[in-house]
């Protein structure tokens, strides 16, 4: 580890809250993938594994395997919207592996599912960006004080990443702007 990257303290409960938030975000667009690939359970299984961890399960091989499987499912999708929905599911399962490093790139572990879900919703609506913004607003309402606190321990989201990167930065800004009374 280099001397310019500090560690952030993350409890297992912090990771569970992040996983619950990510699963809730991804679940909203699961039907987009399932309409495209009705016989492929991999994204649903990834979201299920994220929920299982969030509700007290172990952070183990199942999460990694289902995240990897959802990534493969994205590659089999026929539409861009279905691909983004599968990536949201992959991000939900992968969110439990948020690294405790003070690096802006880690923000994608927290907000990736929300951004991919917003992008999937935009694409289904004919690339209507107002639909993505509405989806992000729902994600902001789903964020718990713990999720906001965890996010604020990290640097702001990095530049780049196309439209999904832009959605991550929008969600990052909106969540950091919240004043939540616990």
PDB file of C-alpha atoms in Angstrom, residues 115-176:
ATOM      1  CA  UNK A 115     -26.306   4.613 -11.174  1.00  0.00           C
ATOM      2  CA  UNK A 116     -26.641   1.491 -13.342  1.00  0.00           C
ATOM      3  CA  UNK A 117     -30.305   1.225 -12.336  1.00  0.00           C
ATOM      4  CA  UNK A 118     -30.901   4.863 -13.261  1.00  0.00           C
ATOM      5  CA  UNK A 119     -29.232   4.323 -16.622  1.00  0.00           C
ATOM      6  CA  UNK A 120     -31.328   1.211 -17.295  1.00  0.00           C
ATOM      7  CA  UNK A 121     -34.482   3.203 -16.530  1.00  0.00           C
ATOM      8  CA  UNK A 122     -33.361   5.993 -18.872  1.00  0.00           C
ATOM      9  CA  UNK A 123     -32.728   3.579 -21.711  1.00  0.00           C
ATOM     10  CA  UNK A 124     -36.107   1.867 -21.337  1.00  0.00           C
ATOM     11  CA  UNK A 125     -37.676   5.327 -21.559  1.00  0.00           C
ATOM     12  CA  UNK A 126     -35.953   6.102 -24.861  1.00  0.00           C
ATOM     13  CA  UNK A 127     -32.852   7.628 -23.234  1.00  0.00           C
ATOM     14  CA  UNK A 128     -34.970  10.117 -21.285  1.00  0.00           C
ATOM     15  CA  UNK A 129     -32.539  11.592 -18.771  1.00  0.00           C
ATOM     16  CA  UNK A 130     -35.333  12.952 -16.589  1.00  0.00           C
ATOM     17  CA  UNK A 131     -36.255   9.330 -15.851  1.00  0.00           C
ATOM     18  CA  UNK A 132     -32.718   8.708 -14.600  1.00  0.00           C
ATOM     19  CA  UNK A 133     -32.891  11.780 -12.382  1.00  0.00           C
ATOM     20  CA  UNK A 134     -36.205  10.567 -10.934  1.00  0.00           C
ATOM     21  CA  UNK A 135     -34.628   7.160 -10.293  1.00  0.00           C
ATOM     22  CA  UNK A 136     -31.727   8.845  -8.470  1.00  0.00           C
ATOM     23  CA  UNK A 137     -34.213  10.777  -6.323  1.00  0.00           C
ATOM     24  CA  UNK A 138     -35.732   7.453  -5.267  1.00  0.00           C
ATOM     25  CA  UNK A 139     -32.254   6.166  -4.435  1.00  0.00           C
ATOM     26  CA  UNK A 140     -31.580   9.222  -2.267  1.00  0.00           C
ATOM     27  CA  UNK A 141     -34.776   8.468  -0.319  1.00  0.00           C
ATOM     28  CA  UNK A 142     -33.673   4.832   0.107  1.00  0.00           C
ATOM     29  CA  UNK A 143     -30.311   5.797   1.608  1.00  0.00           C
ATOM     30  CA  UNK A 144     -30.068   5.378   5.350  1.00  0.00           C
ATOM     31  CA  UNK A 145     -28.044   7.694   7.585  1.00  0.00           C
ATOM     32  CA  UNK A 146     -25.408   4.946   7.802  1.00  0.00           C
ATOM     33  CA  UNK A 147     -25.060   4.785   4.000  1.00  0.00           C
ATOM     34  CA  UNK A 148     -24.636   8.569   3.841  1.00  0.00           C
ATOM     35  CA  UNK A 149     -22.098   8.467   6.664  1.00  0.00           C
ATOM     36  CA  UNK A 150     -20.095   5.714   4.944  1.00  0.00           C
ATOM     37  CA  UNK A 151     -20.137   7.630   1.656  1.00  0.00           C
ATOM     38  CA  UNK A 152     -18.896  10.791   3.349  1.00  0.00           C
ATOM     39  CA  UNK A 153     -15.826   8.924   4.641  1.00  0.00           C
ATOM     40  CA  UNK A 154     -14.614   8.574   1.046  1.00  0.00           C
ATOM     41  CA  UNK A 155     -13.421  11.219  -1.413  1.00  0.00           C
ATOM     42  CA  UNK A 156     -16.012  12.399  -3.941  1.00  0.00           C
ATOM     43  CA  UNK A 157     -16.696  10.259  -6.992  1.00  0.00           C
ATOM     44  CA  UNK A 158     -14.054  10.511  -9.727  1.00  0.00           C
ATOM     45  CA  UNK A 159     -14.526  11.954 -13.187  1.00  0.00           C
ATOM     46  CA  UNK A 160     -15.091   9.805 -16.253  1.00  0.00           C
ATOM     47  CA  UNK A 161     -17.229   6.738 -16.745  1.00  0.00           C
ATOM     48  CA  UNK A 162     -19.630   8.082 -19.369  1.00  0.00           C
ATOM     49  CA  UNK A 163     -23.287   8.490 -18.459  1.00  0.00           C
ATOM     50  CA  UNK A 164     -23.071   5.989 -15.575  1.00  0.00           C
ATOM     51  CA  UNK A 165     -20.139   7.963 -14.159  1.00  0.00           C
ATOM     52  CA  UNK A 166     -22.193  11.139 -14.462  1.00  0.00           C
ATOM     53  CA  UNK A 167     -25.083   9.462 -12.616  1.00  0.00           C
ATOM     54  CA  UNK A 168     -22.690   8.293  -9.893  1.00  0.00           C
ATOM     55  CA  UNK A 169     -21.440  11.862  -9.440  1.00  0.00           C
ATOM     56  CA  UNK A 170     -25.006  13.207  -9.322  1.00  0.00           C
ATOM     57  CA  UNK A 171     -26.008  10.641  -6.701  1.00  0.00           C
ATOM     58  CA  UNK A 172     -22.787  11.292  -4.780  1.00  0.00           C
ATOM     59  CA  UNK A 173     -23.483  15.033  -4.705  1.00  0.00           C
ATOM     60  CA  UNK A 174     -27.121  14.563  -3.683  1.00  0.00           C
ATOM     61  CA  UNK A 175     -26.298  12.176  -0.831  1.00  0.00           C
ATOM     62  CA  UNK A 176     -23.414  14.287   0.471  1.00  0.00           C
TER      63      UNK A 176
END
